CSV table of C-alpha atoms in Angstrom, one decimal:
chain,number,residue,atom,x,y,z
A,1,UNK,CA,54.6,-68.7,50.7
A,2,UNK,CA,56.7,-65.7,49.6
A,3,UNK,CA,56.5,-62.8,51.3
A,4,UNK,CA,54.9,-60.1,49.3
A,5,UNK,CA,51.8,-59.8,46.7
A,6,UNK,CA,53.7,-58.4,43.8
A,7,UNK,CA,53.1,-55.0,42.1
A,8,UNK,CA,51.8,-56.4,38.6
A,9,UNK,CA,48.6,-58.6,40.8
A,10,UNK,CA,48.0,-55.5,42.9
A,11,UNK,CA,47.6,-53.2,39.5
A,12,UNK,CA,45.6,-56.2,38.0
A,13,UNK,CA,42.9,-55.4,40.1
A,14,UNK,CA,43.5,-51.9,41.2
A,15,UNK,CA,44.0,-50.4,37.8
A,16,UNK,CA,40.6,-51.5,36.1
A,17,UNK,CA,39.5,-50.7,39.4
A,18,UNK,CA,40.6,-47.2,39.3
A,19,UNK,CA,38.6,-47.1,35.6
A,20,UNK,CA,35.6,-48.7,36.5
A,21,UNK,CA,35.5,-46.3,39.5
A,22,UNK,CA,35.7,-43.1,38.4
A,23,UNK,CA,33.2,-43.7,35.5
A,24,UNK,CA,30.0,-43.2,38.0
A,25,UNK,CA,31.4,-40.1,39.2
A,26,UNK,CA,32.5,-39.2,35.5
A,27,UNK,CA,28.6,-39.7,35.2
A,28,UNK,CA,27.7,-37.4,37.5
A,29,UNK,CA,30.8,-34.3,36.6
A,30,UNK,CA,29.2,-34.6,32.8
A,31,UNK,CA,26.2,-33.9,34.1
A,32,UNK,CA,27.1,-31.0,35.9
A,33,UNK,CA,29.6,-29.5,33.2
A,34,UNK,CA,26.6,-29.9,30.7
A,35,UNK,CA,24.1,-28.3,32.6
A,36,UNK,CA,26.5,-25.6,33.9
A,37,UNK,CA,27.1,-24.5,30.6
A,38,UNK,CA,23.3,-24.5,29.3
A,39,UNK,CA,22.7,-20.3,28.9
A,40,UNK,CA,19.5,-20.1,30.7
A,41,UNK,CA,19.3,-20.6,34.3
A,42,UNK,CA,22.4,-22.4,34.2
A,43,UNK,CA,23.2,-21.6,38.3
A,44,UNK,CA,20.5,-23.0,39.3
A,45,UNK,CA,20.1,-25.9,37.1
A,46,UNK,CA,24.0,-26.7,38.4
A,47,UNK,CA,23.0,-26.4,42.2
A,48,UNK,CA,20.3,-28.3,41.2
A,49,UNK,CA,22.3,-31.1,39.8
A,50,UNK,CA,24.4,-31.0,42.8
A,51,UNK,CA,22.4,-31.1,45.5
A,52,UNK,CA,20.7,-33.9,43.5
A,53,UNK,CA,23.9,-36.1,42.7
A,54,UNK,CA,24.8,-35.4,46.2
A,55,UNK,CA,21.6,-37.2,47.4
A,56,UNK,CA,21.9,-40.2,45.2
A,57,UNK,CA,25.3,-40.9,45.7
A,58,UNK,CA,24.3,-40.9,49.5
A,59,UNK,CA,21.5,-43.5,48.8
A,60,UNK,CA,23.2,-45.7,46.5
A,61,UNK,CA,26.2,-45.6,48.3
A,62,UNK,CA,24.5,-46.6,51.7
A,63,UNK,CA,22.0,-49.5,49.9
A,64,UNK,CA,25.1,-50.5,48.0
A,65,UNK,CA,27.1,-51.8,51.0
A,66,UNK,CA,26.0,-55.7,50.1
A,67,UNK,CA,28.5,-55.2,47.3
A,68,UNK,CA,31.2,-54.8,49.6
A,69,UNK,CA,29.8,-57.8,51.9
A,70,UNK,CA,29.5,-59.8,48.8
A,71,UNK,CA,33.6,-59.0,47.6
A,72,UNK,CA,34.7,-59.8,51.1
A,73,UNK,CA,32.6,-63.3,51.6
A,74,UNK,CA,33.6,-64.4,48.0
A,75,UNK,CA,37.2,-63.4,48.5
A,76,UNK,CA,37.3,-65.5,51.8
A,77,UNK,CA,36.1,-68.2,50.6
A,78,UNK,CA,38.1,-68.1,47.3
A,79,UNK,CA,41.1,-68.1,49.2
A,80,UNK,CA,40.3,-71.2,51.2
A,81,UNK,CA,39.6,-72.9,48.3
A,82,UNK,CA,35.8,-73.2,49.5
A,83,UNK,CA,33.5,-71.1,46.6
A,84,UNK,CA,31.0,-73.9,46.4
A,85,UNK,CA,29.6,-73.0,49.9
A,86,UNK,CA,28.4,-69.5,48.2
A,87,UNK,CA,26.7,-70.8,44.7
A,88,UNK,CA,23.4,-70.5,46.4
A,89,UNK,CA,24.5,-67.0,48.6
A,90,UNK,CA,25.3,-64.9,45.2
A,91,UNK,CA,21.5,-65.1,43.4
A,92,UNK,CA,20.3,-64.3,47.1
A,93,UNK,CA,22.2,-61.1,47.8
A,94,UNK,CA,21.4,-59.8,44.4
A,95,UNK,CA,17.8,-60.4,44.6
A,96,UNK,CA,17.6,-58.5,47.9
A,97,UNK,CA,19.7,-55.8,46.4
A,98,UNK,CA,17.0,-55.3,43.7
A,99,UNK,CA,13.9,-55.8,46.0
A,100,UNK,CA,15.6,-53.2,48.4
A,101,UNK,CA,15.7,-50.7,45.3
A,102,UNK,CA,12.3,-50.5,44.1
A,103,UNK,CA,11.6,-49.5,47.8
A,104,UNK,CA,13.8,-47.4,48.1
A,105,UNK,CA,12.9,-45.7,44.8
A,106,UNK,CA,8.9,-45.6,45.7
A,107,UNK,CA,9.7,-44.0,49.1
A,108,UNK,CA,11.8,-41.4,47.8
A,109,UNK,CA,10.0,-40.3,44.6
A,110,UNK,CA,7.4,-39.7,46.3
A,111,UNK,CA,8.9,-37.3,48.7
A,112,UNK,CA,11.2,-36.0,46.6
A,113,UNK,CA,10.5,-32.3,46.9
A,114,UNK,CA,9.8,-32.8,50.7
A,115,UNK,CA,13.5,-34.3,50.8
A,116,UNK,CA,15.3,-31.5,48.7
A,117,UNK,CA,13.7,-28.7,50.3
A,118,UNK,CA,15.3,-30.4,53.9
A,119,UNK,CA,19.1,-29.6,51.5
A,120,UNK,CA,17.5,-25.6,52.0
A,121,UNK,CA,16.7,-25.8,48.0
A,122,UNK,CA,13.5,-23.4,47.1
A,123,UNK,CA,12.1,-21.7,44.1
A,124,UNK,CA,14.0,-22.9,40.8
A,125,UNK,CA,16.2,-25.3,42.5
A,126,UNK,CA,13.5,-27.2,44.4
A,127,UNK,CA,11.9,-27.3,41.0
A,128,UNK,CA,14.8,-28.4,39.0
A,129,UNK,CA,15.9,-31.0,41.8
A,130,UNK,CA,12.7,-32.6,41.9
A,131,UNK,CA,12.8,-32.7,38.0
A,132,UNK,CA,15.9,-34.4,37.8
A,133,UNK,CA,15.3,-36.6,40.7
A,134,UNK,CA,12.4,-38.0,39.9
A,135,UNK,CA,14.0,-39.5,36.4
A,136,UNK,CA,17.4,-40.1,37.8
A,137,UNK,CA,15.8,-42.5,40.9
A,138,UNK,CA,14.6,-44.9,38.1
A,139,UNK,CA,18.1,-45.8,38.0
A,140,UNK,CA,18.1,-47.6,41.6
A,141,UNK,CA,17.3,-50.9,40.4
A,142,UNK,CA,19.8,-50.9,37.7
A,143,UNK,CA,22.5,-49.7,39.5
A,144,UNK,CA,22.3,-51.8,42.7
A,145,UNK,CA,21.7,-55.3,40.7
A,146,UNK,CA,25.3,-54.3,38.8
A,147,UNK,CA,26.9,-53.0,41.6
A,148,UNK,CA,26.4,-56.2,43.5
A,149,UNK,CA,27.4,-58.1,40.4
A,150,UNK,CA,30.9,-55.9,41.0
A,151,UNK,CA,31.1,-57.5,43.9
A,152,UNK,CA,31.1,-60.9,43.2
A,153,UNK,CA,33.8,-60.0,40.0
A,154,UNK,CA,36.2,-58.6,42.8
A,155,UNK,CA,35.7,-61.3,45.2
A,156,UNK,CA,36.8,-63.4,42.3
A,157,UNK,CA,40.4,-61.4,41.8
A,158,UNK,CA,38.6,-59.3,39.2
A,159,UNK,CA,37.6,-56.1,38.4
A,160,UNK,CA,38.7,-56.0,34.4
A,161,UNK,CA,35.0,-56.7,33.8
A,162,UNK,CA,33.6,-54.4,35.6
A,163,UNK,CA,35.6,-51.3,34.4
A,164,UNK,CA,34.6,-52.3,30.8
A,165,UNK,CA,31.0,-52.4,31.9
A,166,UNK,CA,31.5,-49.0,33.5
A,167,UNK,CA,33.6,-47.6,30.6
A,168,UNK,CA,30.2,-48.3,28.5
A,169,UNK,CA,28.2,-46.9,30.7
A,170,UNK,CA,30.5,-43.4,31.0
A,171,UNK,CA,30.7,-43.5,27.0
A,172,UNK,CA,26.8,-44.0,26.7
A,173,UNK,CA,26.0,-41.0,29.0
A,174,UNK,CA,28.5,-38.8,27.3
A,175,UNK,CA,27.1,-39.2,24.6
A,176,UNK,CA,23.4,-39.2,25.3
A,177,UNK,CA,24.4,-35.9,27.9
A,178,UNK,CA,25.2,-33.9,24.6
A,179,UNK,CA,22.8,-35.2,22.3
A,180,UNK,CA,19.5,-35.2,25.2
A,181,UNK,CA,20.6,-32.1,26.9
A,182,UNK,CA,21.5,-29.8,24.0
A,183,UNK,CA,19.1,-31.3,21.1
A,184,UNK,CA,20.0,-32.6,17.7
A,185,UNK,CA,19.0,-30.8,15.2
A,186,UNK,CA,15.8,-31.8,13.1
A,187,UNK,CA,16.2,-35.4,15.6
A,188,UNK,CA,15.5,-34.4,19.1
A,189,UNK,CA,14.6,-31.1,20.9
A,190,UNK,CA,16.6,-29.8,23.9
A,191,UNK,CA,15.3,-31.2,26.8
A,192,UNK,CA,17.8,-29.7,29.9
A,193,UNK,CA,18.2,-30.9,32.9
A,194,UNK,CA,15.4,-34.1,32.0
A,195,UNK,CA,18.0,-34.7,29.1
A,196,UNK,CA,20.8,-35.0,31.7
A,197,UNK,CA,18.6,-37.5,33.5
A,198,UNK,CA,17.5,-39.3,31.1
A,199,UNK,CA,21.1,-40.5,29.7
A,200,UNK,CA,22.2,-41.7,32.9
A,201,UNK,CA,19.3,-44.1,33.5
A,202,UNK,CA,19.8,-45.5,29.8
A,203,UNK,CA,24.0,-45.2,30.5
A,204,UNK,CA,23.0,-47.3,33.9
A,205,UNK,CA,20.9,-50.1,32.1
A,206,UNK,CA,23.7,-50.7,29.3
A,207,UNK,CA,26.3,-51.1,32.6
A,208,UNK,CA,23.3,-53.8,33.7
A,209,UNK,CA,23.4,-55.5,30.2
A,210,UNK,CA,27.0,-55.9,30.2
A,211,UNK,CA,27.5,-57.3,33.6
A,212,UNK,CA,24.7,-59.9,33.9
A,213,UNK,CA,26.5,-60.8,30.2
A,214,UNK,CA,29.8,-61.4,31.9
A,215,UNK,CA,28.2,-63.0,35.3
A,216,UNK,CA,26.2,-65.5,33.4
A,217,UNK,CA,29.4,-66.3,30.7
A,218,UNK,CA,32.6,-65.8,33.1
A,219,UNK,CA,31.8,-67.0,36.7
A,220,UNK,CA,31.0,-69.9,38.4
A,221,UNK,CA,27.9,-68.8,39.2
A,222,UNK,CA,23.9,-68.7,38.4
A,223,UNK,CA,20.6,-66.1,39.4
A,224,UNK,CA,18.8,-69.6,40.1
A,225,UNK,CA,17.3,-68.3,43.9
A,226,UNK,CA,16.6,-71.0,46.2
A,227,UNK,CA,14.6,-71.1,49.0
A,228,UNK,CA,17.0,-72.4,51.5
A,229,UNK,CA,19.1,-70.0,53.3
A,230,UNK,CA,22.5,-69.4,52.1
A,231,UNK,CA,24.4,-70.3,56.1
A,232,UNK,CA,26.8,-67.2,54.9
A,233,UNK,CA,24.0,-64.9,54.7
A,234,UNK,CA,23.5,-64.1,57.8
A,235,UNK,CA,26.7,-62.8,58.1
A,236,UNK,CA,26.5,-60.8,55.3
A,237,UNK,CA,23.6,-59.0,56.3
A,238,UNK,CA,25.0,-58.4,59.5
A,239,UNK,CA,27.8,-57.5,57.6
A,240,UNK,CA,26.2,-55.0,54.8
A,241,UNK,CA,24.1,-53.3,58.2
A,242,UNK,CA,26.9,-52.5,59.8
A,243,UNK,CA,28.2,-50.9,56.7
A,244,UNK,CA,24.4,-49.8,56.1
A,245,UNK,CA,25.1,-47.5,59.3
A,246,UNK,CA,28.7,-46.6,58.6
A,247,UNK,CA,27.6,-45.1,54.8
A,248,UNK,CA,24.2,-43.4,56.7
A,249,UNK,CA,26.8,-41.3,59.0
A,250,UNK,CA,29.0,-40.7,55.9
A,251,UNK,CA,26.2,-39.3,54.1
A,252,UNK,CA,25.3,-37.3,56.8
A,253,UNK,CA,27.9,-35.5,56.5
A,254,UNK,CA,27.9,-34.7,53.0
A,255,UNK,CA,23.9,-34.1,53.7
A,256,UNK,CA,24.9,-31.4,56.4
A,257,UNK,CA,27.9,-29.7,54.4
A,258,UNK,CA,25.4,-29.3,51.4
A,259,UNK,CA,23.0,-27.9,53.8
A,260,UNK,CA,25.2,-25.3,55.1
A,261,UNK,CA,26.2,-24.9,51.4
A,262,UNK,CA,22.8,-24.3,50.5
A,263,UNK,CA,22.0,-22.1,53.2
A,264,UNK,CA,25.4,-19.5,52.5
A,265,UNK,CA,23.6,-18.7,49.0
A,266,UNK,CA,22.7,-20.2,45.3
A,267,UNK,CA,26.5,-19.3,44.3
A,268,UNK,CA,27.8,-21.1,47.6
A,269,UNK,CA,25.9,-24.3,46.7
A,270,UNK,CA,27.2,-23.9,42.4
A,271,UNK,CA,30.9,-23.8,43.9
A,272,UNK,CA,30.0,-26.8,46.6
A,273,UNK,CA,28.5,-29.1,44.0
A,274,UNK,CA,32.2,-28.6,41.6
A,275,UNK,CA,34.3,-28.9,44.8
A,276,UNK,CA,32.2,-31.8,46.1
A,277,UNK,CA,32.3,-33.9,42.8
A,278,UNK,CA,35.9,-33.0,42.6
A,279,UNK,CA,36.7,-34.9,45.8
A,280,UNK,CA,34.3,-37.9,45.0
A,281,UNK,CA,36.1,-38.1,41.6
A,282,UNK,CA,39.5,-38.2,43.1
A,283,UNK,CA,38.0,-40.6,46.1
A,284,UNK,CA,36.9,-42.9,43.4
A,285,UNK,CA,40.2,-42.4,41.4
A,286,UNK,CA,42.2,-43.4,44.6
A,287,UNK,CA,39.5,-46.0,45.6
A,288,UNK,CA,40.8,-48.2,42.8
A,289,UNK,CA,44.2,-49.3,45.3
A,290,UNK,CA,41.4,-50.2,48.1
A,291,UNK,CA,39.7,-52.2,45.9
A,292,UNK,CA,42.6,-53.9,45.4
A,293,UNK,CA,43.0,-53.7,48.7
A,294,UNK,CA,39.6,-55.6,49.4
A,295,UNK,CA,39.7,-58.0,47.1
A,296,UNK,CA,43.3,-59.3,47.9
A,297,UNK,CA,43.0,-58.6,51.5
A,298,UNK,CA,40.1,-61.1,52.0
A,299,UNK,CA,41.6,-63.6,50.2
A,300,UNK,CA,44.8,-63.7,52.3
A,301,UNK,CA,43.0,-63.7,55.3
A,302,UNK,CA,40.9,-67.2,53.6
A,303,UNK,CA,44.3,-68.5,53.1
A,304,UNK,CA,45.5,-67.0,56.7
A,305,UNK,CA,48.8,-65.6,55.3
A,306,UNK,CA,49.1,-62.5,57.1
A,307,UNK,CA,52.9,-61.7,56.7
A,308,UNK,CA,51.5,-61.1,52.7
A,309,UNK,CA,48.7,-59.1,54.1
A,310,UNK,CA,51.1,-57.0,56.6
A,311,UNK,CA,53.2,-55.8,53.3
A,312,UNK,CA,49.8,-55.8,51.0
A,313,UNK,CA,49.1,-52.8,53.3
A,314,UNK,CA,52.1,-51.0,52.9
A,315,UNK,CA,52.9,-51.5,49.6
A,316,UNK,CA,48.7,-50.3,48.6
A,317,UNK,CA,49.7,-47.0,50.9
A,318,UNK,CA,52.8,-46.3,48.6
A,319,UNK,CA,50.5,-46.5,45.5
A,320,UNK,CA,48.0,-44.3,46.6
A,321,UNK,CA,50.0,-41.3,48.2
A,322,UNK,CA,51.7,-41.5,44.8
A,323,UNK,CA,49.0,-41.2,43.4
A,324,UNK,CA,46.9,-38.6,45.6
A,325,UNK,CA,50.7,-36.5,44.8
A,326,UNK,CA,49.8,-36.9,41.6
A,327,UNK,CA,46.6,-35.9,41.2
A,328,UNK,CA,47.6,-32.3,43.5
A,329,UNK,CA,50.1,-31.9,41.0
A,330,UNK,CA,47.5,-32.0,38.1
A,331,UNK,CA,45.0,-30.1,40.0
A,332,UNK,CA,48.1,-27.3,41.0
A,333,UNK,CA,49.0,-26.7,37.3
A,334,UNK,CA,45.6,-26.2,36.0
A,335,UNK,CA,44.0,-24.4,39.5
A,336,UNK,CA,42.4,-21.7,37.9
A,337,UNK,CA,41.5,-23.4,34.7
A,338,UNK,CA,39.4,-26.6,36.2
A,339,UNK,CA,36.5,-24.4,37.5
A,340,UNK,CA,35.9,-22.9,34.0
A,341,UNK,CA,35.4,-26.3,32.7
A,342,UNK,CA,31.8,-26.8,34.6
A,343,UNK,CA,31.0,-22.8,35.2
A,344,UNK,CA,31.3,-19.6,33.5
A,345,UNK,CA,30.0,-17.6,36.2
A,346,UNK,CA,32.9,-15.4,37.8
A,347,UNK,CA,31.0,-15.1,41.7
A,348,UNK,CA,30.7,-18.7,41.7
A,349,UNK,CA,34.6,-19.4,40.0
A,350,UNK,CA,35.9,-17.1,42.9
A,351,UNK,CA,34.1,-19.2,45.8
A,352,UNK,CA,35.7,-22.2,44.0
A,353,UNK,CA,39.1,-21.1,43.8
A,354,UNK,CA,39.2,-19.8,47.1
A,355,UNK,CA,38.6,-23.1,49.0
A,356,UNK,CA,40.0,-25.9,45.8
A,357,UNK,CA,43.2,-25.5,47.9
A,358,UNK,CA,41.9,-27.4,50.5
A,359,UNK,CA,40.5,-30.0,48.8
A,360,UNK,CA,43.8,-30.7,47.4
A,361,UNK,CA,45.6,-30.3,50.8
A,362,UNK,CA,43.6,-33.4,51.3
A,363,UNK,CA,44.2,-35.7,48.8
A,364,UNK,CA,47.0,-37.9,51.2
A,365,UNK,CA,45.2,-38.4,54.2
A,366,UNK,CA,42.2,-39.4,52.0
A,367,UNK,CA,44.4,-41.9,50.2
A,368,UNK,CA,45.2,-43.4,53.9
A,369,UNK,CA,41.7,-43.6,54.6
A,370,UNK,CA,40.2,-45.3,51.6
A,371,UNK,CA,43.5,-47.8,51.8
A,372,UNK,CA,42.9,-49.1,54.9
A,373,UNK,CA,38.6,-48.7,54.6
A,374,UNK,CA,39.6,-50.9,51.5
A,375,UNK,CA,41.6,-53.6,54.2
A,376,UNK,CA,39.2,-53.7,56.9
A,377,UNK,CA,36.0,-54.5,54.3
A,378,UNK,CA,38.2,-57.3,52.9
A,379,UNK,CA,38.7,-58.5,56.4
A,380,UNK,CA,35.3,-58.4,57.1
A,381,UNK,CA,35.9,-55.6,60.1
A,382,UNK,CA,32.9,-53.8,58.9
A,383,UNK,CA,31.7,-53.0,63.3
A,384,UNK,CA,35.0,-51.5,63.2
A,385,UNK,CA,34.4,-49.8,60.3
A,386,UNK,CA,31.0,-48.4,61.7
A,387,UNK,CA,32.6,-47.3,64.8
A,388,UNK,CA,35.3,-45.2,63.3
A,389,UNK,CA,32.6,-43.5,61.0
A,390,UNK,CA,30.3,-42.6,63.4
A,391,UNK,CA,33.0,-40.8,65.9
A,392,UNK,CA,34.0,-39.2,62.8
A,393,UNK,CA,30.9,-37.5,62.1
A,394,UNK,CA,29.5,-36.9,65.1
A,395,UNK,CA,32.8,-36.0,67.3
A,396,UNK,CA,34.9,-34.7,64.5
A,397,UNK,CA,33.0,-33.6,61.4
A,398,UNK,CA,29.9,-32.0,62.5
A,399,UNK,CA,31.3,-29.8,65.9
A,400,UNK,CA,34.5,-29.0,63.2
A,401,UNK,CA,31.5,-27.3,61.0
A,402,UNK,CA,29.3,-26.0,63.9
A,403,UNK,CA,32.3,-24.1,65.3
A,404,UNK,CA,34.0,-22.5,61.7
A,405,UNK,CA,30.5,-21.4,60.7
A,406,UNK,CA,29.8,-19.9,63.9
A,407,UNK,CA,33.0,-18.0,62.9
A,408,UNK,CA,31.8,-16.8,59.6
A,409,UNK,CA,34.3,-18.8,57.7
A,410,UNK,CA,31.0,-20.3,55.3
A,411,UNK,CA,32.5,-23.0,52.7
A,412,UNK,CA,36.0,-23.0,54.2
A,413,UNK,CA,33.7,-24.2,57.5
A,414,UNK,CA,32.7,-26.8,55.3
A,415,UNK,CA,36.1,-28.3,54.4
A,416,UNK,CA,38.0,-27.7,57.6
A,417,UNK,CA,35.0,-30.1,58.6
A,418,UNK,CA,35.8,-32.9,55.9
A,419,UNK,CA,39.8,-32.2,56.7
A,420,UNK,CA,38.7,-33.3,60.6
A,421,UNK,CA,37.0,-36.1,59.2
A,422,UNK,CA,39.4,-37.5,57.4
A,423,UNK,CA,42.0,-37.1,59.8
A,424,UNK,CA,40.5,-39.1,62.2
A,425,UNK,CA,39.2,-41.3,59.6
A,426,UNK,CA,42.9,-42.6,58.0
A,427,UNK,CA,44.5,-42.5,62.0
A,428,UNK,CA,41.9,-44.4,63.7
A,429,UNK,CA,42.5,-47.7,61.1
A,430,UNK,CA,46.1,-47.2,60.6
A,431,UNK,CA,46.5,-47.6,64.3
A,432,UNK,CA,44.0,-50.6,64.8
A,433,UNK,CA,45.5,-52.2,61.8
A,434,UNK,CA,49.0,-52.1,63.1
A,435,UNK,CA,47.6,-53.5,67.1
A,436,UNK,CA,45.8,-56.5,65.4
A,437,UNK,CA,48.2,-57.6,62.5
A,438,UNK,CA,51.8,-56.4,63.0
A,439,UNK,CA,51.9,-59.5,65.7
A,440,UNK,CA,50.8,-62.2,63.3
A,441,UNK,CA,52.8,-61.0,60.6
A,442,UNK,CA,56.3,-61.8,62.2
C-alpha cells in the first residue's frame, strides 16, 4: 500500500464536487440577485426570498441526510470489494427518499404562512414568502430522488456526473430566472417572485433527468425495488437519523439567526439573507474537499488502510484552508462591490458591509469543520457527528446569540453566534479524529 492518496484522485472527486456543489446555492443567490433588483418592492420580495431559501435549505438539507448514508455504505463496500451486497439497498433508499418528500411537501404547504410568520415575516413578506414557497416546495421530490442518486455516484469514486447534472440545472435556472422573472417581450409577461419559483422547480427536474440518465447508463445498479429488506438498511436508517437530528439542530440555528434577523427590521433580514447565502455559497464551495473527503474516506476504511486515511486528512485540510484564503482574498478586494450585485438599497448595503468582515474571518475554521464533517460521514461516525452538532447549538450557538443581543449588538449578535459555532464545530472533530486514528495509522 503506499502511503498517501495522491493530489490528482483527491481533485477527481473534490473538484466536480466543488461544481456540482455550489450550483444549488448558485440557485438560490440568482434568485435573490434577480429579485433584489426588480424596482417595485424589491426589499421585501429579497427578505422574502431569503427567509424562504433559508427554510428550504433547512428541509432539504435535513431529509437529504440518506444521501450521505448512501455515499458512506456504497464507499465501504466498494472498498472491500463487496458492492453486490447493496444492488437491492440503492432502489430502496431512493424510494424512501421520494415517499418522504411528498410528505414533507403536503405538511408544509399547507402551513406555509403559519411556518413563515414563526421567521417574524408579516405584511408583504409573509405574503411574498408564502407565494414563493408554495411553488418552490414542488421541488422536494425532484430534488431528494437526485440528491440521493449523488450519493450513490460518490460512493462510487465519482462526482463528475453529478456536477454536470448540477451545472444544467444552474444554467436552466439562470436562464429561466431572467426570462420568468423579468418577462420577454411579446412571449411571456413578468411574473416576479412566482417567476423566480417557477425556474428552479423546472432547473430541479432537468438535474432529475440527467441523473436517473447517468444512474440507469453508468452504474451497476437498477430502481427494480424488492420486497426483501436490504440487511444494510437498517444501518443506514439508523445512520441518515442520526444525521436527521444533527441537520434539525443545524437548522435551528440558521432558523433562530433569521429570526433575530427578522425581528431587528425588513433591512436587517435583506442584509441577513446576502450574508447568509454568502456563507452557504462558500460552505458549498469548500464542501467539495469533504466530499472528497467522504467518498475516499469510506473507502479506505472498506479496505482498512488507515495510514492512507491519517494523511487523506491532512492533505484535504491543506486544500481547503487554501482555499477558504482564497476565497477571503476575493471577497477582500471586491468588499464593497459584492453587496451591490444583489441590492441597490444603501440602508440595507451599510448593514451588509458592516458585518461581511466577519463572515470572512470565518472562512478557515469553516473549512476545518466541513473537512473533518466530510471524514466522519465517510466513516460512518454519524452519533458522533450528532453529538458535536447538538452541543454546538445548544451550548455554543444559541447562549453566543442570547447574550450579544441582549447587548444590542443585532446582526453582529448573529455572527459572533455562527463564529461560536463553528469553533466548537471544527475542534471538537479534529480532536476525536486525532484520539481514534493517529494510533492505527503508525
Amino acid at each position: 500500500m503506499g502511503h498517501k492518496i495522491s493530489f490528482k484522485e483527491i481533485n477527481q472527486i473534490a473538484i466536480p464536487a466543488i461544481i456540482a456543489g455550489i450550483a444549488e446555492p448558485l440557485i438560490s443567490l440568482t434568485d435573490i440577485a434577480v429579485i433584489g433588483n426588480v424596482q417595485n418592492n424589491s426589499v421585501e420580495a429579497l427578505a422574502a426570498a431569503g427567509i424562504v431559501g433559508s427554510f428550504l435549505s433547512a428541509i432539504i438539507w435535513i431529509v437529504a441526510q440518506t444521501k450521505t448514508a448512501i455515499s458512506a455504505i456504497v464507499s465501504q463496500h466498494l472498498g472491500a470489494n463487496r458492492l453486490h451486497a447493496v444492488k437491492t439497498l440503492v432502489p430502496q433508499a431512493i424510494f424512501l427518499n421520494f415517499i418522504l418528500s411528498l410528505f414533507i411537501y403536503a405538511l408544509t404547504a399547507y402551513f406555509a404562512r403559519a411556518i413563515f410568520s414563526a421567521y417574524n415575516a408579516e405584511g408583504l413578506i409573509l405574503n411574498y414568502a408564502q407565494e414563493y414557497y408554495t411553488i418552490r416546495a414542488l421541488g422536494y421530490p425532484l430534488t431528494l430522488v437526485t440528491f440521493a442518486i449523488f450519493g450513490v455516484f460518490r460512493g462510487l469514486q465519482n462526482t463528475l456526473w453529478a456536477m454536470k447534472c448540477s451545472l444544467l440545472g444552474a444554467v436552466v435556472n439562470v436562464g429561466l430566472d431572467f426570462a420568468l422573472v423579468y418577462g420577454v417581450e411579446g412571449l411571456i409577461n413578468p411574473m416576479h417572485l412566482a417567476g423566480a419559483a417557477y425556474a428552479s422547480v423546472i432547473a430541479q427536474a432537468c438535474m432529475l433527468a440527467l441523473a436517473l440518465y447517468y444512474f440507469f447508463k453508468k452504474t451497476p445498479f437498477h430502481l427494480k425495488l424488492s420486497f426483501r429488506l436490504n440487511p444494510r438498511l437498517k444501518p443506514l436508517l439508523s445512520m441518515a437519523a442520526n444525521l436527521f437530528v444533527r441537520t434539525a439542530a443545524l437548522n435551528f440555528a440558521i432558523y433562530l439567526a433569521n429570526a433575530y434577523a427578522t425581528g431587528y427590521g425588513k433591512n436587517y433580514i435583506a442584509a441577513q439573507s446576502i450574508l447568509m447565502n454568502i456563507w452557504l455559497f462558500f460552505s458549498f464551495f469548500i464542501d467539495g474537499y469533504a466530499n472528497a473527503g467522504n467518498a475516499i474516506s469510506g473507502r479506505l476504511l472498506g479496505a482498512r488502510d488507515y495510514q492512507k486515511l491519517w494523511h487523506l486528512s491532512k492533505d484535504i485540510s491543506k486544500y481547503a484552508l487554501i482555499i477558504a484564503l482564497l476565497l477571503m482574498g476575493v471577497c477582500a478586494i471586491f468588499y464593497n462591490e459584492i453587496g451591490l450585485l444583489f441590492n441597490k438599497d444603501t440602508k440595507v448595503l451599510a448593514l451588509f458591509a458592516s458585518v461581511f468582515w466577519m463572515v470572512l474571518l470565518m472562512q478557515p475554521v469553516n473549512a476545518l469543520a466541513f473537512m473533518f464533517d466530510g471524514i466522519f460521514k465517510g466513516l460512518g461516525e454519524a452519533k458522533y457527528l450528532r453529538n458535536v452538532l447538538l452541543i454546538a447549538t445548544f451550548l455554543g450557538f444559541t447562549p453566543a446569540l442570547l447574550l450579544a443581543d441582549y447587548f444590542g449588538l443585532k446582526l453582529y449578535a448573529v455572527w459572533i453566534g455562527f463564529f461560536v459555532w463553528m469553533l466548537i464545530r471544527s475542534s471538537a472533530l479534529i480532536i476525536r479524529f486525532r484520539q481514534k486514528y493517529l494510533k492505527q495509522s503508525l
